[in-house]
PDB file of C-alpha atoms in Angstrom:
ATOM      1  CA  THR A   1      54.814  14.800  -8.356  1.00 38.00           C
ATOM      2  CA  LYS A   2      52.653  17.347  -6.590  1.00 46.00           C
ATOM      3  CA  ARG A   3      55.570  18.107  -4.326  1.00 55.00           C
ATOM      4  CA  ASN A   4      57.536  19.543  -7.213  1.00 58.00           C
ATOM      5  CA  SER A   5      54.973  21.802  -8.778  1.00 74.00           C
ATOM      6  CA  GLY A   6      54.634  24.856  -6.560  1.00 77.00           C
ATOM      7  CA  ILE A   7      54.092  28.299  -8.019  1.00 87.00           C
ATOM      8  CA  ILE A   8      57.380  30.185  -8.268  1.00 90.00           C
ATOM      9  CA  PHE A   9      57.573  33.545  -6.495  1.00 93.00           C
ATOM     10  CA  LYS A  10      60.270  36.131  -7.154  1.00 91.00           C
ATOM     11  CA  CYS A  11      61.241  37.281  -3.668  1.00 91.00           C
ATOM     12  CA  ASP A  12      63.856  40.023  -4.118  1.00 90.00           C
ATOM     13  CA  ASN A  13      63.991  42.402  -1.165  1.00 94.00           C
ATOM     14  CA  VAL A  14      60.942  40.928   0.556  1.00 95.00           C
ATOM     15  CA  LEU A  15      62.750  40.538   3.865  1.00 96.00           C
ATOM     16  CA  GLU A  16      63.988  44.154   3.749  1.00 96.00           C
ATOM     17  CA  GLU A  17      60.585  45.498   2.703  1.00 97.00           C
ATOM     18  CA  THR A  18      58.804  43.573   5.451  1.00 97.00           C
ATOM     19  CA  GLN A  19      61.179  44.814   8.150  1.00 97.00           C
ATOM     20  CA  LYS A  20      60.857  48.383   6.887  1.00 97.00           C
ATOM     21  CA  ALA A  21      57.046  48.246   6.822  1.00 96.00           C
ATOM     22  CA  LEU A  22      56.925  46.748  10.319  1.00 96.00           C
ATOM     23  CA  GLY A  23      59.500  49.168  11.650  1.00 96.00           C
ATOM     24  CA  PHE A  24      61.807  46.657  13.287  1.00 95.00           C
ATOM     25  CA  GLU A  25      64.571  44.268  12.387  1.00 96.00           C
ATOM     26  CA  PHE A  26      63.843  40.565  12.443  1.00 96.00           C
ATOM     27  CA  THR A  27      65.637  38.355  14.945  1.00 95.00           C
ATOM     28  CA  ASN A  28      68.149  35.893  13.523  1.00 95.00           C
ATOM     29  CA  ALA A  29      65.605  33.093  13.948  1.00 94.00           C
ATOM     30  CA  GLN A  30      62.941  35.063  12.061  1.00 95.00           C
ATOM     31  CA  LYS A  31      65.414  35.824   9.282  1.00 96.00           C
ATOM     32  CA  LYS A  32      66.428  32.183   9.040  1.00 95.00           C
ATOM     33  CA  VAL A  33      62.817  30.979   8.759  1.00 95.00           C
ATOM     34  CA  THR A  34      61.977  33.710   6.227  1.00 96.00           C
ATOM     35  CA  GLU A  35      64.976  32.596   4.165  1.00 95.00           C
ATOM     36  CA  GLU A  36      63.755  28.984   4.367  1.00 94.00           C
ATOM     37  CA  ILE A  37      60.358  30.104   3.060  1.00 94.00           C
ATOM     38  CA  ILE A  38      61.970  32.128   0.257  1.00 94.00           C
ATOM     39  CA  ASN A  39      64.051  29.094  -0.641  1.00 93.00           C
ATOM     40  CA  ASP A  40      60.888  26.954  -0.806  1.00 91.00           C
ATOM     41  CA  VAL A  41      58.739  29.282  -2.889  1.00 93.00           C
ATOM     42  CA  SER A  42      61.378  30.474  -5.318  1.00 91.00           C
ATOM     43  CA  LYS A  43      62.366  27.122  -6.760  1.00 86.00           C
ATOM     44  CA  GLY A  44      59.111  25.614  -7.974  1.00 81.00           C
ATOM     45  CA  VAL A  45      58.724  23.172  -5.100  1.00 82.00           C
ATOM     46  CA  LEU A  46      55.442  23.086  -3.265  1.00 86.00           C
ATOM     47  CA  MET A  47      56.089  24.521   0.198  1.00 90.00           C
ATOM     48  CA  ASN A  48      54.695  22.522   3.080  1.00 88.00           C
ATOM     49  CA  ARG A  49      56.220  24.065   6.193  1.00 90.00           C
ATOM     50  CA  LEU A  50      55.407  24.120   9.898  1.00 87.00           C
ATOM     51  CA  ILE A  51      56.615  27.126  11.903  1.00 90.00           C
ATOM     52  CA  GLN A  52      56.915  26.370  15.595  1.00 87.00           C
ATOM     53  CA  GLY A  53      57.488  29.177  18.078  1.00 86.00           C
ATOM     54  CA  ASP A  54      56.215  30.452  21.403  1.00 82.00           C
ATOM     55  CA  VAL A  55      53.553  33.142  21.546  1.00 78.00           C
ATOM     56  CA  GLY A  56      55.367  36.428  20.960  1.00 80.00           C
ATOM     57  CA  SER A  57      58.275  34.826  19.093  1.00 81.00           C
ATOM     58  CA  GLY A  58      57.349  36.620  15.889  1.00 90.00           C
ATOM     59  CA  LYS A  59      55.641  33.975  13.769  1.00 91.00           C
ATOM     60  CA  THR A  60      53.104  36.518  12.523  1.00 93.00           C
ATOM     61  CA  ALA A  61      55.790  38.845  11.145  1.00 95.00           C
ATOM     62  CA  VAL A  62      57.260  35.908   9.208  1.00 96.00           C
ATOM     63  CA  ALA A  63      53.761  35.064   7.941  1.00 96.00           C
ATOM     64  CA  MET A  64      53.414  38.666   6.732  1.00 97.00           C
ATOM     65  CA  ALA A  65      56.669  38.350   4.791  1.00 97.00           C
ATOM     66  CA  ALA A  66      55.391  35.137   3.194  1.00 96.00           C
ATOM     67  CA  CYS A  67      52.078  36.776   2.245  1.00 97.00           C
ATOM     68  CA  LEU A  68      53.935  39.737   0.769  1.00 97.00           C
ATOM     69  CA  MET A  69      55.839  37.307  -1.469  1.00 96.00           C
ATOM     70  CA  ALA A  70      52.554  35.943  -2.844  1.00 96.00           C
ATOM     71  CA  VAL A  71      50.882  39.319  -3.245  1.00 96.00           C
ATOM     72  CA  LYS A  72      53.886  40.983  -4.913  1.00 96.00           C
ATOM     73  CA  ASN A  73      53.817  38.184  -7.470  1.00 95.00           C
ATOM     74  CA  GLY A  74      50.182  38.917  -8.258  1.00 95.00           C
ATOM     75  CA  TYR A  75      48.651  36.053  -6.293  1.00 96.00           C
ATOM     76  CA  GLN A  76      46.277  35.788  -3.353  1.00 96.00           C
ATOM     77  CA  ALA A  77      47.206  34.645   0.149  1.00 96.00           C
ATOM     78  CA  ALA A  78      44.857  33.393   2.866  1.00 95.00           C
ATOM     79  CA  LEU A  79      45.319  33.014   6.601  1.00 95.00           C
ATOM     80  CA  MET A  80      42.906  30.862   8.588  1.00 92.00           C
ATOM     81  CA  ALA A  81      42.637  31.321  12.367  1.00 91.00           C
ATOM     82  CA  PRO A  82      40.710  29.114  14.810  1.00 88.00           C
ATOM     83  CA  THR A  83      38.565  31.845  16.436  1.00 90.00           C
ATOM     84  CA  GLU A  84      36.904  35.092  15.368  1.00 91.00           C
ATOM     85  CA  VAL A  85      38.877  36.972  18.027  1.00 91.00           C
ATOM     86  CA  LEU A  86      42.186  35.717  16.651  1.00 91.00           C
ATOM     87  CA  ALA A  87      41.077  36.294  13.058  1.00 93.00           C
ATOM     88  CA  SER A  88      40.130  39.895  13.924  1.00 94.00           C
ATOM     89  CA  GLN A  89      43.501  40.482  15.606  1.00 94.00           C
ATOM     90  CA  HIS A  90      45.309  39.176  12.534  1.00 95.00           C
ATOM     91  CA  TYR A  91      43.092  41.323  10.328  1.00 96.00           C
ATOM     92  CA  GLU A  92      44.070  44.492  12.187  1.00 96.00           C
ATOM     93  CA  ALA A  93      47.791  43.652  12.090  1.00 96.00           C
ATOM     94  CA  PHE A  94      47.795  42.581   8.429  1.00 97.00           C
ATOM     95  CA  SER A  95      45.697  45.594   7.363  1.00 97.00           C
ATOM     96  CA  ALA A  96      48.151  48.008   8.975  1.00 97.00           C
ATOM     97  CA  PHE A  97      51.033  46.168   7.296  1.00 97.00           C
ATOM     98  CA  PHE A  98      49.539  45.843   3.812  1.00 97.00           C
ATOM     99  CA  GLN A  99      48.224  49.397   3.817  1.00 96.00           C
ATOM    100  CA  LYS A 100      51.850  50.413   3.265  1.00 96.00           C
ATOM    101  CA  PHE A 101      51.814  48.450   0.003  1.00 96.00           C
ATOM    102  CA  GLY A 102      48.369  49.636  -1.105  1.00 95.00           C
ATOM    103  CA  VAL A 103      46.965  46.119  -0.751  1.00 96.00           C
ATOM    104  CA  GLU A 104      43.408  45.405   0.291  1.00 92.00           C
ATOM    105  CA  VAL A 105      42.878  42.937   3.127  1.00 96.00           C
ATOM    106  CA  CYS A 106      39.544  41.268   3.723  1.00 95.00           C
ATOM    107  CA  LEU A 107      38.169  39.615   6.863  1.00 95.00           C
ATOM    108  CA  LEU A 108      35.774  36.721   6.434  1.00 93.00           C
ATOM    109  CA  LYS A 109      34.053  35.364   9.533  1.00 89.00           C
ATOM    110  CA  GLY A 110      30.786  33.696  10.405  1.00 85.00           C
ATOM    111  CA  SER A 111      29.304  36.668  12.250  1.00 88.00           C
ATOM    112  CA  LEU A 112      29.387  39.004   9.233  1.00 89.00           C
ATOM    113  CA  LYS A 113      26.026  40.130   7.894  1.00 93.00           C
ATOM    114  CA  LYS A 114      25.021  38.477   4.639  1.00 93.00           C
ATOM    115  CA  LYS A 115      25.572  41.694   2.678  1.00 95.00           C
ATOM    116  CA  GLU A 116      29.128  42.075   4.053  1.00 93.00           C
ATOM    117  CA  LYS A 117      29.844  38.415   3.416  1.00 92.00           C
ATOM    118  CA  ASP A 118      28.603  38.622  -0.170  1.00 94.00           C
ATOM    119  CA  ALA A 119      30.735  41.717  -0.822  1.00 94.00           C
ATOM    120  CA  ALA A 120      33.813  39.974   0.604  1.00 93.00           C
ATOM    121  CA  LYS A 121      33.190  36.835  -1.483  1.00 94.00           C
ATOM    122  CA  GLU A 122      32.768  38.910  -4.625  1.00 95.00           C
ATOM    123  CA  SER A 123      36.022  40.749  -3.945  1.00 96.00           C
ATOM    124  CA  ILE A 124      37.896  37.471  -3.337  1.00 95.00           C
ATOM    125  CA  LEU A 125      36.522  35.835  -6.483  1.00 95.00           C
ATOM    126  CA  SER A 126      37.399  38.836  -8.670  1.00 96.00           C
ATOM    127  CA  GLY A 127      40.917  38.961  -7.269  1.00 95.00           C
ATOM    128  CA  LYS A 128      40.481  42.550  -6.065  1.00 95.00           C
ATOM    129  CA  THR A 129      41.279  41.304  -2.564  1.00 95.00           C
ATOM    130  CA  LYS A 130      44.741  39.801  -2.479  1.00 96.00           C
ATOM    131  CA  MET A 131      44.971  39.053   1.254  1.00 97.00           C
ATOM    132  CA  VAL A 132      42.196  37.154   2.990  1.00 97.00           C
ATOM    133  CA  ILE A 133      42.027  36.570   6.733  1.00 96.00           C
ATOM    134  CA  GLY A 134      39.299  34.460   8.233  1.00 93.00           C
ATOM    135  CA  THR A 135      37.988  31.701  10.419  1.00 89.00           C
ATOM    136  CA  HIS A 136      36.893  28.387   8.942  1.00 84.00           C
ATOM    137  CA  ALA A 137      34.317  30.590   7.140  1.00 84.00           C
ATOM    138  CA  ILE A 138      36.907  30.811   4.349  1.00 86.00           C
ATOM    139  CA  ILE A 139      36.673  27.098   3.631  1.00 82.00           C
ATOM    140  CA  GLN A 140      32.929  27.173   2.942  1.00 85.00           C
ATOM    141  CA  LYS A 141      32.047  25.863  -0.507  1.00 85.00           C
ATOM    142  CA  ASP A 142      30.802  29.220  -1.784  1.00 88.00           C
ATOM    143  CA  VAL A 143      34.099  31.019  -1.125  1.00 91.00           C
ATOM    144  CA  GLU A 144      36.125  30.964  -4.322  1.00 93.00           C
ATOM    145  CA  PHE A 145      39.504  32.510  -4.964  1.00 94.00           C
ATOM    146  CA  LYS A 146      40.835  33.911  -8.212  1.00 95.00           C
ATOM    147  CA  ASN A 147      44.442  32.704  -7.814  1.00 94.00           C
ATOM    148  CA  LEU A 148      45.202  31.552  -4.278  1.00 94.00           C
ATOM    149  CA  ALA A 149      48.893  30.643  -4.028  1.00 93.00           C
ATOM    150  CA  LEU A 150      49.646  30.697  -0.290  1.00 94.00           C
ATOM    151  CA  VAL A 151      47.633  29.177   2.529  1.00 90.00           C
ATOM    152  CA  ILE A 152      48.576  29.825   6.160  1.00 93.00           C
ATOM    153  CA  THR A 153      46.852  28.194   9.095  1.00 89.00           C
ATOM    154  CA  ASP A 154      47.341  29.454  12.615  1.00 88.00           C
ATOM    155  CA  GLU A 155      47.294  27.066  15.583  1.00 72.00           C
ATOM    156  CA  GLN A 156      46.800  24.128  13.281  1.00 53.00           C
ATOM    157  CA  HIS A 157      46.176  21.609  16.066  1.00 57.00           C
ATOM    158  CA  ARG A 158      42.757  23.211  16.493  1.00 63.00           C
ATOM    159  CA  PHE A 159      41.893  22.383  12.914  1.00 61.00           C
ATOM    160  CA  GLY A 160      41.708  18.981  11.339  1.00 63.00           C
ATOM    161  CA  VAL A 161      44.089  18.117   8.533  1.00 65.00           C
ATOM    162  CA  LYS A 162      40.937  17.847   6.442  1.00 71.00           C
ATOM    163  CA  GLN A 163      40.119  21.531   6.980  1.00 71.00           C
ATOM    164  CA  ARG A 164      43.601  22.608   5.957  1.00 70.00           C
ATOM    165  CA  ASN A 165      43.344  20.474   2.827  1.00 74.00           C
ATOM    166  CA  VAL A 166      39.993  22.029   1.922  1.00 72.00           C
ATOM    167  CA  LEU A 167      41.599  25.478   2.025  1.00 74.00           C
ATOM    168  CA  THR A 168      44.667  24.329   0.094  1.00 73.00           C
ATOM    169  CA  GLU A 169      42.454  22.872  -2.612  1.00 77.00           C
ATOM    170  CA  LYS A 170      40.919  26.294  -3.208  1.00 79.00           C
ATOM    171  CA  GLY A 171      44.207  27.203  -4.848  1.00 76.00           C
ATOM    172  CA  ALA A 172      45.961  25.356  -7.633  1.00 70.00           C
ATOM    173  CA  ASN A 173      49.087  23.970  -5.972  1.00 77.00           C
ATOM    174  CA  ALA A 174      49.068  26.575  -3.225  1.00 86.00           C
ATOM    175  CA  HIS A 175      52.044  26.778  -0.878  1.00 89.00           C
ATOM    176  CA  VAL A 176      51.229  25.806   2.708  1.00 87.00           C
ATOM    177  CA  LEU A 177      52.502  27.326   5.935  1.00 90.00           C
ATOM    178  CA  VAL A 178      51.308  26.162   9.346  1.00 88.00           C
ATOM    179  CA  MET A 179      51.975  28.166  12.514  1.00 89.00           C
ATOM    180  CA  THR A 180      51.834  26.640  15.964  1.00 86.00           C
ATOM    181  CA  ALA A 181      52.884  27.750  19.442  1.00 83.00           C
ATOM    182  CA  THR A 182      52.775  24.186  20.721  1.00 75.00           C
ATOM    183  CA  PRO A 183      56.095  22.361  20.622  1.00 73.00           C
ATOM    184  CA  ILE A 184      55.406  19.147  18.782  1.00 71.00           C
ATOM    185  CA  PRO A 185      57.837  16.231  18.844  1.00 71.00           C
ATOM    186  CA  ARG A 186      59.016  15.307  15.355  1.00 68.00           C
ATOM    187  CA  THR A 187      57.340  11.888  15.500  1.00 70.00           C
ATOM    188  CA  LEU A 188      53.975  13.389  16.446  1.00 72.00           C
ATOM    189  CA  ALA A 189      54.383  16.124  13.848  1.00 68.00           C
ATOM    190  CA  LEU A 190      54.675  13.412  11.203  1.00 69.00           C
ATOM    191  CA  ILE A 191      51.446  11.805  12.365  1.00 67.00           C
ATOM    192  CA  LEU A 192      49.550  15.098  12.652  1.00 67.00           C
ATOM    193  CA  TYR A 193      50.887  16.894   9.633  1.00 65.00           C
ATOM    194  CA  GLY A 194      52.459  14.328   7.386  1.00 67.00           C
ATOM    195  CA  ASP A 195      55.107  15.596   5.033  1.00 69.00           C
ATOM    196  CA  LEU A 196      55.944  18.994   6.536  1.00 73.00           C
ATOM    197  CA  ASP A 197      59.310  20.698   6.829  1.00 79.00           C
ATOM    198  CA  VAL A 198      59.691  22.108  10.342  1.00 78.00           C
ATOM    199  CA  SER A 199      61.070  25.579  11.136  1.00 82.00           C
ATOM    200  CA  VAL A 200      61.572  26.756  14.704  1.00 79.00           C
ATOM    201  CA  ILE A 201      61.564  30.361  15.876  1.00 83.00           C
TER     202      ILE A 201
END
């Protein structure tokens, strides 16, 4: 089944490397969720995980660790945010983080000039860009990835399930991580997200 055929990442030292690059130690909750993600992506199962946590609880740092897992294994990761402002904030944070690993991060949003957009798309298609941050601009038909293996959506309730699926389909069996600050009852989570494992920070 599709559920069993996720890309396998080797994740040695990712937690340590992430903490070192960020300059702080993860909380126990962050460590636990990062371990859950490592467990998912290292055993060939397709990850489908929802991370719930208040604003400021450190979901983004966990997302960075997850993206580092993909990138270190030679794959691309993408993070989709609901607004250009949020996408730009993520871009700044992820750029500062990935700079320490010599990894190029690209920001794709609707307001880019055509020339900038074309350059970004070219870089994503060639695989030169390993980490892509964007608004729903990254699910446009003409955006193609070389080997997308991890898809993260921020504040998923502002997207439709359909939009998340469009992004996931841009990768072959890409792992999926959804971040939300809204506490969602388990029953509602099932209706909104279907078959997702839930982590709480």
